[in-house]
Short mmCIF file of C-alpha atoms and ligand atoms in Angstrom, two decimals:
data_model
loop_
_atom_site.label_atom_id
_atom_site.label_comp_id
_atom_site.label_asym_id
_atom_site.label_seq_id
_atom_site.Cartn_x
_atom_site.Cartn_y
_atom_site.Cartn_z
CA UNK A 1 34.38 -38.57 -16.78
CA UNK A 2 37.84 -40.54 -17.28
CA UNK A 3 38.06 -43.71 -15.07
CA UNK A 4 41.62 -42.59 -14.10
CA UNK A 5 42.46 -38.71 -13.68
CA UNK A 6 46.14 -37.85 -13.21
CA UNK A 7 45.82 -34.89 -10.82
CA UNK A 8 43.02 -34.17 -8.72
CA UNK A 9 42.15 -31.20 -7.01
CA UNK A 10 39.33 -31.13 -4.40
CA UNK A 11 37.85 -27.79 -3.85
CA UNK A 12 37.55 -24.33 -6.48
CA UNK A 13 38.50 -21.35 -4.26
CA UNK A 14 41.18 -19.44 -4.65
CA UNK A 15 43.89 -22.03 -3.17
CA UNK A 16 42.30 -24.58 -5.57
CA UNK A 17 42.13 -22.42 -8.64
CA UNK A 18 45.90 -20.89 -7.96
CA UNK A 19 46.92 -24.99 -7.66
CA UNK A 20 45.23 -26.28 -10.94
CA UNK A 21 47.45 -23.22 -13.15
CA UNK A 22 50.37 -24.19 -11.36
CA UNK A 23 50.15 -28.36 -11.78
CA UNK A 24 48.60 -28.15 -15.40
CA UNK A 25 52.09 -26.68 -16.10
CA UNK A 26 53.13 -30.58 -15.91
CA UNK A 27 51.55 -31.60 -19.38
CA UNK A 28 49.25 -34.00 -16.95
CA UNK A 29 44.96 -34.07 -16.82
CA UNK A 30 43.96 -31.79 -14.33
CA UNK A 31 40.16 -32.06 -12.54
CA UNK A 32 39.22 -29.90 -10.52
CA UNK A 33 35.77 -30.85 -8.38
CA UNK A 34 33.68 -28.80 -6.45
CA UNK A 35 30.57 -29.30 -4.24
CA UNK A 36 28.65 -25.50 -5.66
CA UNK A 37 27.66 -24.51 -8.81
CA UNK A 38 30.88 -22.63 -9.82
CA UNK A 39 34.17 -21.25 -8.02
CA UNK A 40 35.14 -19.12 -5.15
CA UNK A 41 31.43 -19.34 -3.23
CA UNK A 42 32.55 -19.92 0.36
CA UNK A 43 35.53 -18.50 1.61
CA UNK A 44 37.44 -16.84 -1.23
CA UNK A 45 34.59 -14.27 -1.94
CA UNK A 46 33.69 -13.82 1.86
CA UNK A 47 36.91 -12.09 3.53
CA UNK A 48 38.59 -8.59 3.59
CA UNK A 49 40.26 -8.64 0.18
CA UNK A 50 43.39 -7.50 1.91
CA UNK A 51 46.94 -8.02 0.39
CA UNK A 52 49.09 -8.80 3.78
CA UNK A 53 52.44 -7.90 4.02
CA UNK A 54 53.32 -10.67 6.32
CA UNK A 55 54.37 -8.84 9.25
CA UNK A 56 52.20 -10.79 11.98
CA UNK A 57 53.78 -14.28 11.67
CA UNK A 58 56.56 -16.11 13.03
CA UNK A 59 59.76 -15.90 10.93
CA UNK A 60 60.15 -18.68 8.70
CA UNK A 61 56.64 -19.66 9.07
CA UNK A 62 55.01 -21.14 6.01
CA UNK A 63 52.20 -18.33 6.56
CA UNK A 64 54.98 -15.59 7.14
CA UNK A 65 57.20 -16.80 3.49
CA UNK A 66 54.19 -17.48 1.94
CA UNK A 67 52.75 -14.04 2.44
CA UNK A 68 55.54 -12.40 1.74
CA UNK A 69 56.19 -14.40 -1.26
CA UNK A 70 52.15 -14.43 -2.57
CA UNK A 71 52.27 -10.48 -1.95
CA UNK A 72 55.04 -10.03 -4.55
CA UNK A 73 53.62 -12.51 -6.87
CA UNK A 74 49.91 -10.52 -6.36
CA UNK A 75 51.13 -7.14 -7.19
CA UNK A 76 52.57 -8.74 -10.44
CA UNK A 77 49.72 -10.70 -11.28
CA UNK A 78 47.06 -7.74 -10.71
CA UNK A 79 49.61 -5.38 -12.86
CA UNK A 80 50.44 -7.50 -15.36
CA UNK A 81 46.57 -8.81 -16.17
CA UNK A 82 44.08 -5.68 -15.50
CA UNK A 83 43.53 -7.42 -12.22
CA UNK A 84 41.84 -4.61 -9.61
CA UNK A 85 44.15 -3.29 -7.17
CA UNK A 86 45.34 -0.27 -5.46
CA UNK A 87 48.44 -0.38 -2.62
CA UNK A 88 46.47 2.03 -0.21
CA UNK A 89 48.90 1.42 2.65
CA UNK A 90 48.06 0.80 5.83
CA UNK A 91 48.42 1.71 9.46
CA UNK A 92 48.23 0.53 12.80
CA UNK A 93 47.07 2.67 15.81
CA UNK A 94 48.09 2.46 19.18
CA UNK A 95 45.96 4.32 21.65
CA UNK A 96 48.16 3.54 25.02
CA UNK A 97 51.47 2.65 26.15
CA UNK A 98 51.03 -1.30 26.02
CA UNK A 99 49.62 -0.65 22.23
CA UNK A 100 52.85 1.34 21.69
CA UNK A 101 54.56 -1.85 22.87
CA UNK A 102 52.79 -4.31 20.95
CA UNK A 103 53.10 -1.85 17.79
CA UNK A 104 57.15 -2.18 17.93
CA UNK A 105 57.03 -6.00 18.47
CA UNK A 106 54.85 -6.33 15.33
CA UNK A 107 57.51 -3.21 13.86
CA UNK A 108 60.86 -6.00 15.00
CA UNK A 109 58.22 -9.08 13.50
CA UNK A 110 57.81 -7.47 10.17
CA UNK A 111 61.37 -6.63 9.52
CA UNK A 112 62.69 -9.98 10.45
CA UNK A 113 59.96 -11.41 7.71
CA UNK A 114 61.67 -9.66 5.45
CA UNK A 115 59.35 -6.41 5.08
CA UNK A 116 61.64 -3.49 5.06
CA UNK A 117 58.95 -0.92 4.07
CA UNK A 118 57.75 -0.15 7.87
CA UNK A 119 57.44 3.27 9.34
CA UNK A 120 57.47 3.58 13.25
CA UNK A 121 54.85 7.05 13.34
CA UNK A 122 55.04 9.21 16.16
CA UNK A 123 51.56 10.99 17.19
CA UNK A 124 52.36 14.21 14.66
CA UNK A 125 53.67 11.68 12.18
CA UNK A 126 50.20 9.96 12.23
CA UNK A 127 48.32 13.06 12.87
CA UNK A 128 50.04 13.71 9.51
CA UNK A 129 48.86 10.96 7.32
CA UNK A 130 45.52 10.50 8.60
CA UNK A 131 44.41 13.39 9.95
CA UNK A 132 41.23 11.96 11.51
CA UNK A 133 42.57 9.53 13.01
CA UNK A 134 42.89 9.44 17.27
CA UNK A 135 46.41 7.50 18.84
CA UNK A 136 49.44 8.20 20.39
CA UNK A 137 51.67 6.21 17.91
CA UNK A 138 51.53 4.21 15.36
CA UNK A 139 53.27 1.44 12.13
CA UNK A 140 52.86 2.59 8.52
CA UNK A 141 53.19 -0.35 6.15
CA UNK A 142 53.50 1.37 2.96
CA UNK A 143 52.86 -2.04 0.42
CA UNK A 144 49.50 -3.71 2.19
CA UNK A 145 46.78 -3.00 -0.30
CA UNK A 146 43.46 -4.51 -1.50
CA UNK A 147 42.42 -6.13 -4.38
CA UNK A 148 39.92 -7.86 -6.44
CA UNK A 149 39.33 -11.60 -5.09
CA UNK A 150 36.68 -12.17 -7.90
CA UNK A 151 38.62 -10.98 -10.65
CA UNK A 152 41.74 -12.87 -9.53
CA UNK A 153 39.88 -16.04 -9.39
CA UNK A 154 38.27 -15.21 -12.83
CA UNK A 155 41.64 -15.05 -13.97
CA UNK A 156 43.15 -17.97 -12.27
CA UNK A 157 39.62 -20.12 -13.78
CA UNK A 158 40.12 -18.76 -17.52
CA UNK A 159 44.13 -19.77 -17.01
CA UNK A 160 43.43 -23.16 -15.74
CA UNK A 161 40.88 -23.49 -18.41
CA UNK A 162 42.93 -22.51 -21.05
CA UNK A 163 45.52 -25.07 -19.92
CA UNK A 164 43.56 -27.50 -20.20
CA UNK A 165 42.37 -28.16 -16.43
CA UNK A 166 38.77 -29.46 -16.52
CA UNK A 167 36.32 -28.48 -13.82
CA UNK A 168 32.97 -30.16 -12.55
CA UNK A 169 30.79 -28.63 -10.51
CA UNK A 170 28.00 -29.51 -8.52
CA UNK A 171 29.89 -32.56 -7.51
CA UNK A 172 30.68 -33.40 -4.08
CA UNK A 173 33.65 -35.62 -3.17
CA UNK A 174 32.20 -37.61 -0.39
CA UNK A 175 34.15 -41.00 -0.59
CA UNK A 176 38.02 -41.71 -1.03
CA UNK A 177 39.22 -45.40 -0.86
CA UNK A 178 43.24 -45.86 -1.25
CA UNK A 179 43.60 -48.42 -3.37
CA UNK A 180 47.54 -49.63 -4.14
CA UNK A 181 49.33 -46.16 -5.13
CA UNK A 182 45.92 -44.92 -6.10
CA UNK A 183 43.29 -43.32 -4.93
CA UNK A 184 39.69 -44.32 -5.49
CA UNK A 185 37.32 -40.87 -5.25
CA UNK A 186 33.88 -41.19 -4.92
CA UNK A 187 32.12 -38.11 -6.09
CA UNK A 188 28.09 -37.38 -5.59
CA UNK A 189 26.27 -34.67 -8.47
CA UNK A 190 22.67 -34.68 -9.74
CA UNK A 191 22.72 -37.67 -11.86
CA UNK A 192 23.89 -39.98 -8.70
CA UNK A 193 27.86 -41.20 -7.45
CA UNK A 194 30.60 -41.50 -9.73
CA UNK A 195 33.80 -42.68 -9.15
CA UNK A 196 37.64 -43.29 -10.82
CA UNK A 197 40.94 -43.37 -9.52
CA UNK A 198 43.76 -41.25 -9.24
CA UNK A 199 47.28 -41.03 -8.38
CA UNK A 200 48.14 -37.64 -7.08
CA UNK A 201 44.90 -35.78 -4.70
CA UNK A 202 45.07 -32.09 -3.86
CA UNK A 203 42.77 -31.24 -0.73
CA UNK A 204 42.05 -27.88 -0.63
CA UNK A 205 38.67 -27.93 0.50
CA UNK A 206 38.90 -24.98 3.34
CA UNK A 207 36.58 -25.48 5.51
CA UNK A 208 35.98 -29.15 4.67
CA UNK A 209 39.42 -29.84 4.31
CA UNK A 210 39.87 -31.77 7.72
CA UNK A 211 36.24 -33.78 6.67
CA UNK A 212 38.48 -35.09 3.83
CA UNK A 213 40.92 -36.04 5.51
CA UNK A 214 39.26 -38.04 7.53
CA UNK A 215 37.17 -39.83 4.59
CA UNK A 216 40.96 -40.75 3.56
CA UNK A 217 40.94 -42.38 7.27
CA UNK A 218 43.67 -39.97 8.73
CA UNK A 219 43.14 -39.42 12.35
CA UNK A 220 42.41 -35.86 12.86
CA UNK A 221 42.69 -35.59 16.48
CA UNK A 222 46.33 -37.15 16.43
CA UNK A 223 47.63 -35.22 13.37
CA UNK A 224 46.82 -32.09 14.27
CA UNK A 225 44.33 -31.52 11.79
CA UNK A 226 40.78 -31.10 13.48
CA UNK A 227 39.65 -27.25 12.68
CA UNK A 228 38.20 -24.56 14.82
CA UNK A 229 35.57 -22.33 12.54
CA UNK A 230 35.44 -18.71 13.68
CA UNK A 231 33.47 -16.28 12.40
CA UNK A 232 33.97 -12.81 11.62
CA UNK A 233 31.69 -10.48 10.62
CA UNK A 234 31.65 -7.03 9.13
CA UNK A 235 29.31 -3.88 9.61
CA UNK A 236 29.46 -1.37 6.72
CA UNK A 237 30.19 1.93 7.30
CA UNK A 238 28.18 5.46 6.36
CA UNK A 239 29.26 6.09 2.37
CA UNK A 240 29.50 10.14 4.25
CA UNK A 241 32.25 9.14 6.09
CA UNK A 242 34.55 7.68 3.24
CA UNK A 243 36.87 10.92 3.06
CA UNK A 244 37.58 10.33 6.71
CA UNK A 245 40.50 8.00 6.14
CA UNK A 246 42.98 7.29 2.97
CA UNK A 247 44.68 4.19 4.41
CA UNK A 248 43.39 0.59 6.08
CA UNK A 249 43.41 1.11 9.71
CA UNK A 250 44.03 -1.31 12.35
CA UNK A 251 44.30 -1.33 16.01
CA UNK A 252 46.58 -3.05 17.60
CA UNK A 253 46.25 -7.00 17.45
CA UNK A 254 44.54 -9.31 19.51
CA UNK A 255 45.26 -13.12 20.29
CA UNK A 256 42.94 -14.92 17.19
CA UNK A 257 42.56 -11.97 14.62
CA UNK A 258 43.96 -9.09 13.95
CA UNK A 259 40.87 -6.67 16.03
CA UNK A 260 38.14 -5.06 13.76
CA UNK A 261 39.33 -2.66 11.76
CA UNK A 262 38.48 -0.09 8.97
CA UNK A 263 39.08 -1.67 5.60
CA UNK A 264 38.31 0.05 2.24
CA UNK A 265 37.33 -2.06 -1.10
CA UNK A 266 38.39 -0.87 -4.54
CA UNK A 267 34.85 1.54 -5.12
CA UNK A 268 36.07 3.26 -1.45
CA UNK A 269 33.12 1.30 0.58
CA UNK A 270 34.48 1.67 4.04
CA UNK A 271 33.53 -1.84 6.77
CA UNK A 272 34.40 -2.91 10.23
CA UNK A 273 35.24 -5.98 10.77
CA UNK A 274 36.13 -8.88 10.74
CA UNK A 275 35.32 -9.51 14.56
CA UNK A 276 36.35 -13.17 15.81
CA UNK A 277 33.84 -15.55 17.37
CA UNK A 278 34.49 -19.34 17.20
CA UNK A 279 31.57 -21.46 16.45
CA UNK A 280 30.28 -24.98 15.67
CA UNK A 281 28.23 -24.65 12.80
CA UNK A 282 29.01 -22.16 9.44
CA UNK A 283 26.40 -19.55 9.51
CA UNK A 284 26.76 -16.29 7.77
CA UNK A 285 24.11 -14.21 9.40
CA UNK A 286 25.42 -11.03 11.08
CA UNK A 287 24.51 -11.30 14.89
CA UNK A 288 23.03 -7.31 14.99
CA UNK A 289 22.99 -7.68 18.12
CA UNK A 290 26.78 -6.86 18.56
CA UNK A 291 26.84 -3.01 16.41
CA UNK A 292 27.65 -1.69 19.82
CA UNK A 293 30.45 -4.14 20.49
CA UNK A 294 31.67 -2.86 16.81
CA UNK A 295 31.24 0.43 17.04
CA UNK A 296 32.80 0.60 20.96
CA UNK A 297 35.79 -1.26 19.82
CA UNK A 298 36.92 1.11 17.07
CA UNK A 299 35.63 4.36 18.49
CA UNK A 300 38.58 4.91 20.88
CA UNK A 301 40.84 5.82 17.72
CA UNK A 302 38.41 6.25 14.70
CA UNK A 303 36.56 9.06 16.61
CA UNK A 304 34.39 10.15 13.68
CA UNK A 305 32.45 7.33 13.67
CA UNK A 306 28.79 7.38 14.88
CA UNK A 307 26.95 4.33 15.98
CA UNK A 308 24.01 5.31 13.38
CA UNK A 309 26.77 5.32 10.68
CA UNK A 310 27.02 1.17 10.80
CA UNK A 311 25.00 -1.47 9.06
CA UNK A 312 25.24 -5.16 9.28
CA UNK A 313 26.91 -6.24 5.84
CA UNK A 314 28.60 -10.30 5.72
CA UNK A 315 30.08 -12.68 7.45
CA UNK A 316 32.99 -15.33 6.44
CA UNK A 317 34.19 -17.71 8.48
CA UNK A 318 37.75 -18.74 9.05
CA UNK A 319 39.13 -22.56 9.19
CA UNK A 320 41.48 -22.29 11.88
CA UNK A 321 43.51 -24.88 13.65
CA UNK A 322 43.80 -23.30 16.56
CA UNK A 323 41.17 -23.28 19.23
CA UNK A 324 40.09 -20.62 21.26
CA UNK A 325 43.19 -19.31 23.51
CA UNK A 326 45.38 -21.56 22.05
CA UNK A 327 48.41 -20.72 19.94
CA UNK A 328 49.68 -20.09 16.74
CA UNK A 329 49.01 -22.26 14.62
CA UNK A 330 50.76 -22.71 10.86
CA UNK A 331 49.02 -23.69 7.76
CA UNK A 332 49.52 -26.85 7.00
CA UNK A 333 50.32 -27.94 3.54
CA UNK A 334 52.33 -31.62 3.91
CA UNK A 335 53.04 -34.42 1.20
CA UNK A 336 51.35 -37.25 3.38
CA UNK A 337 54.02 -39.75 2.44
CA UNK A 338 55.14 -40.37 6.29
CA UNK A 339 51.39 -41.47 6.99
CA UNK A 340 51.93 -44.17 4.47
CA UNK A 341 49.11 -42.15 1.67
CA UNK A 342 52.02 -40.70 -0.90
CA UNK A 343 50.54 -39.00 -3.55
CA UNK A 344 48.29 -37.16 -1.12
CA UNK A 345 48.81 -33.75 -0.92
CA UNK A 346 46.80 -32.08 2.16
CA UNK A 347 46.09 -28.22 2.62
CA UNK A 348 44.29 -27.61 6.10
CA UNK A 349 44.58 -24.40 7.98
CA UNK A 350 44.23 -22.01 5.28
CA UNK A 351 42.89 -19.39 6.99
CA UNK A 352 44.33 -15.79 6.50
CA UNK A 353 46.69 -14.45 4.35
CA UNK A 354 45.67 -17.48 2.44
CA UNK A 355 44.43 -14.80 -0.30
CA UNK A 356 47.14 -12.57 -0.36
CA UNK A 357 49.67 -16.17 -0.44
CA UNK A 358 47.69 -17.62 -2.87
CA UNK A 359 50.32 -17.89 -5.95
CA UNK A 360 53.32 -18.93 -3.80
CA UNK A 361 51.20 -21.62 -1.84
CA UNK A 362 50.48 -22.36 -5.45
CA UNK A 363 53.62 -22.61 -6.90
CA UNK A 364 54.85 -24.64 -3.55
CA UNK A 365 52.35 -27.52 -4.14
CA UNK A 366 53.40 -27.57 -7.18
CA UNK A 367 57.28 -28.43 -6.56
CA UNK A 368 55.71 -31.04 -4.82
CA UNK A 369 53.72 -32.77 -7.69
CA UNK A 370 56.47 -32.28 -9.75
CA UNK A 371 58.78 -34.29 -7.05
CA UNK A 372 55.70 -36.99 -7.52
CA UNK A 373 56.65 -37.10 -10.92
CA UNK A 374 60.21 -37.64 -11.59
C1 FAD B 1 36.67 -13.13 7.66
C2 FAD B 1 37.86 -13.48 6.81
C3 FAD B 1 38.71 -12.46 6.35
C4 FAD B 1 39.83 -12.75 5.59
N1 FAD B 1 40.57 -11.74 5.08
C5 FAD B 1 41.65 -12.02 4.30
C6 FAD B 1 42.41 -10.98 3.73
O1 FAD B 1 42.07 -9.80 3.84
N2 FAD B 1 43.54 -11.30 3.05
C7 FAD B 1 43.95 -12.59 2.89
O2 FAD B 1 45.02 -12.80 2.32
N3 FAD B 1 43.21 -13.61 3.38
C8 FAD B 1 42.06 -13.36 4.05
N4 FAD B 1 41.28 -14.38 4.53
C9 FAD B 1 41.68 -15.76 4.23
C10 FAD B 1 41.26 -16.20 2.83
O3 FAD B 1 39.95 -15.79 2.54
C11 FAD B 1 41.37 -17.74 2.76
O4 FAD B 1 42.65 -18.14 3.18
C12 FAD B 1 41.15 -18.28 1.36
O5 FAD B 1 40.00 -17.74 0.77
C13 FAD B 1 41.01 -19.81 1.43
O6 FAD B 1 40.72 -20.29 0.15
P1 FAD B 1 40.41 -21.83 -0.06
O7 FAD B 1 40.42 -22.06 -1.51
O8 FAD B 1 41.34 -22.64 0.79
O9 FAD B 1 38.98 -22.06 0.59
P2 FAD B 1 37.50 -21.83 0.01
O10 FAD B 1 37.39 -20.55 -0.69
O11 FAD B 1 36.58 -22.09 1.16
O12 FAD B 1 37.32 -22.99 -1.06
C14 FAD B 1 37.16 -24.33 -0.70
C15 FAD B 1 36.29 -24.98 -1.75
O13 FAD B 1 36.21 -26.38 -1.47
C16 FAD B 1 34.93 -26.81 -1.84
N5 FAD B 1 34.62 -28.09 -1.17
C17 FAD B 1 34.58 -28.31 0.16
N6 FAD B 1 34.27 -29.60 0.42
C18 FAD B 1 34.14 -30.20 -0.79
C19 FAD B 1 33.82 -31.53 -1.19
N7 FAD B 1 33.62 -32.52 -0.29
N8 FAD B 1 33.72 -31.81 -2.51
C20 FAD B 1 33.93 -30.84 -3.45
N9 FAD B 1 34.23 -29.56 -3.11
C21 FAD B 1 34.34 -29.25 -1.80
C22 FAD B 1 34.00 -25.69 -1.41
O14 FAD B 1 32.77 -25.72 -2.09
C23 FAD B 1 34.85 -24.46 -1.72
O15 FAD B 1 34.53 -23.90 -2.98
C24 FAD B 1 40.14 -14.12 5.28
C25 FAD B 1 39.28 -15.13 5.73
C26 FAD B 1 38.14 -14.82 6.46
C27 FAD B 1 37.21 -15.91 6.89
#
């Protein structure tokens, strides 16, 4: 290991590994650390796989342009390297007249992000596309798809590798000292601690990503940056039942997530999920104990669905900065120059569409190193 590393990037999920090809564009030495054996363990590979259209999200939130943006960028990226994909479409359902409400709001929210694709469905209209479906109403967003997460992080790792972005593994940043205009990094792996210094650090270490900033001394509480982990789990669904529906389908929203819905991955494997329940510790066990709570929740407009038909399957767990009841929160991706540590680049918050924005959170960082640099 190099005593002095130009660019450092803490963390190998998908944020990470969409960084490191980005910044390695600057001719510059490029580490990437992370605390498990290889990339994408925790977060990246434990979600819906869902490319967002960014209709959800205050206008001119980063999450809204990001997701917008990343979306683009995906489809590109997928298409243009064998990634797996398919732009299934979804809809949302509304079973009542305040659902029909909330299903125009989201309608006006999408088309001031910029997504022009939306359908408003009446009942026949949605009886129409999916026929097995039970609401009075309901939003057709034509471009949400799934894809791949694996295969895009292969892709991103063989990119940044190929660029010449080194990664370590098994090695756990656990100390971070600023020293001058540098910054002294402590790392722990098998053979004991390590250290060197660098100049520009890249936190992107999701769920840990507020622990780091606090090893850099930033006070959480008063920044903003303390995060909230909430689970969500998912219950597969009865492989007999996968003709049922063609597109995702959601209900309409609820105050921290987005209410369990029916999502399909790329072989047609039909889940529920992901429910929302905050907690202090990460734990991905599925609580069985809540299959009626599933099934209840979605059987009011996915009809066809039996309660024998659902199996516990995985859990993820979301870094949010919001708290229970509180309100939206944006993710927070900030040059850390005001709090006197320039150089520092922190990315907290990345909860959902962090997959889908991936590329354009990457190629935003990345205006920002090369600001560092001239
Ligand atoms: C239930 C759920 C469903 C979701 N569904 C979707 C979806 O359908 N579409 C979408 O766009 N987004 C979705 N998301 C969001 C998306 O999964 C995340 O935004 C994204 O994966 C975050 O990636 P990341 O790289 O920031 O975090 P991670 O994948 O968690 O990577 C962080 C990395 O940092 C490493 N690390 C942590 N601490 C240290 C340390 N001290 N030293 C070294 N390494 C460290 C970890 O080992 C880890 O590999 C979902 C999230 C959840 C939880």
């Amino acid at each position: 290991m190099p005593l002095e590393i130009d660019i450092t990037i803490i963390g190998a999920g998908v944020i990470g590994l969409a960084i490191a090809v980005e910044v390695a564009q600057e001719g510059k030495e490029v580490f990437v650390f992370d605390k498990n054996q290889t990339f994408g363990l925790e977060t990246s590979s434990r979600n819906s796989q869902i490319i967002h259209t960014g209709i959800y999200y205050p206008t001119n939130s980063l999450k809204a342009k990001l997701c917008v943006e990343g979306k683009n960028l995906l489809y590109e990226l997928c298409e243009g390297h064998g990634i797996g994909y398919k732009k299934l479409g979804k809809v949302i359902v509304a079973v009542n007249e305040n659902e029909v409400k909330e299903v125009e709001r989201i309608y006006e929210q999408g088309r001031r992000n910029g997504v022009k694709d939306l359908t408003l469905l009446s009942r026949k209209e949605l009886k129409k596309l999916e026929p097995n479906v039970e609401g009075i109403a309901g939003l057709l967003s034509p471009s949400t798809g799934i894809l791949d997460s694996y295969a895009l992080m292969r892709f991103f790792y063989r990119n940044a590798k190929e660029r010449g972005v080194k990664f370590v593994f098994n090695s756990e940043v656990i100390g971070i000292e600023k020293t001058g205009t540098k910054y002294r990094i402590k790392t722990r792996d098998r053979e004991g601690i390590s250290s060197f210094t660098t100049p520009i650090l890249i936190n992107c270490a999701g769920l840990n990503s507020h622990k780091i900033a606090e090893l850099i001394r930033i006070d959480i509480a008063q920044a903003g940056y303390k995060l909230h982990y909430c689970k969500g789990e998912y219950w597969s669904v009865n492989s007999k039942k996968r003709s049922f529906i063609t597109r995702l389908i959601y209900p309409a929203p609820e105050q921290a997530g987005l209410g369990i819905h029916i999502t399909l991955d790329l072989e047609g494997k039909m889940r529920l999920g992901p429910n929302v329940r905050y907690t202090e510790e990460i734990d991905y066990r599925v609580d069985e104990t809540q299959k009626r709570v599933f099934y209840e929740s979605v059987k009011r407009f996915l009809p066809f669905l039996e309660l024998e038909d659902l199996e516990p399957d995985f859990a993820g767990v979301r870094p949010k900065l919001q708290g229970p009841e509180e309100v939206f929160r944006d993710f927070v991706i900030a040059h850390e120059d005001k709090k006197g540590l320039p150089g520092l680049i922190n990315l907290i918050g990345i909860e959902s569409p962090g997959l889908t924005a991936s590329p354009a959170i990457a190629r935003y960082v990345a205006r920002m190193v090369k600001e560092l640099f001239h």
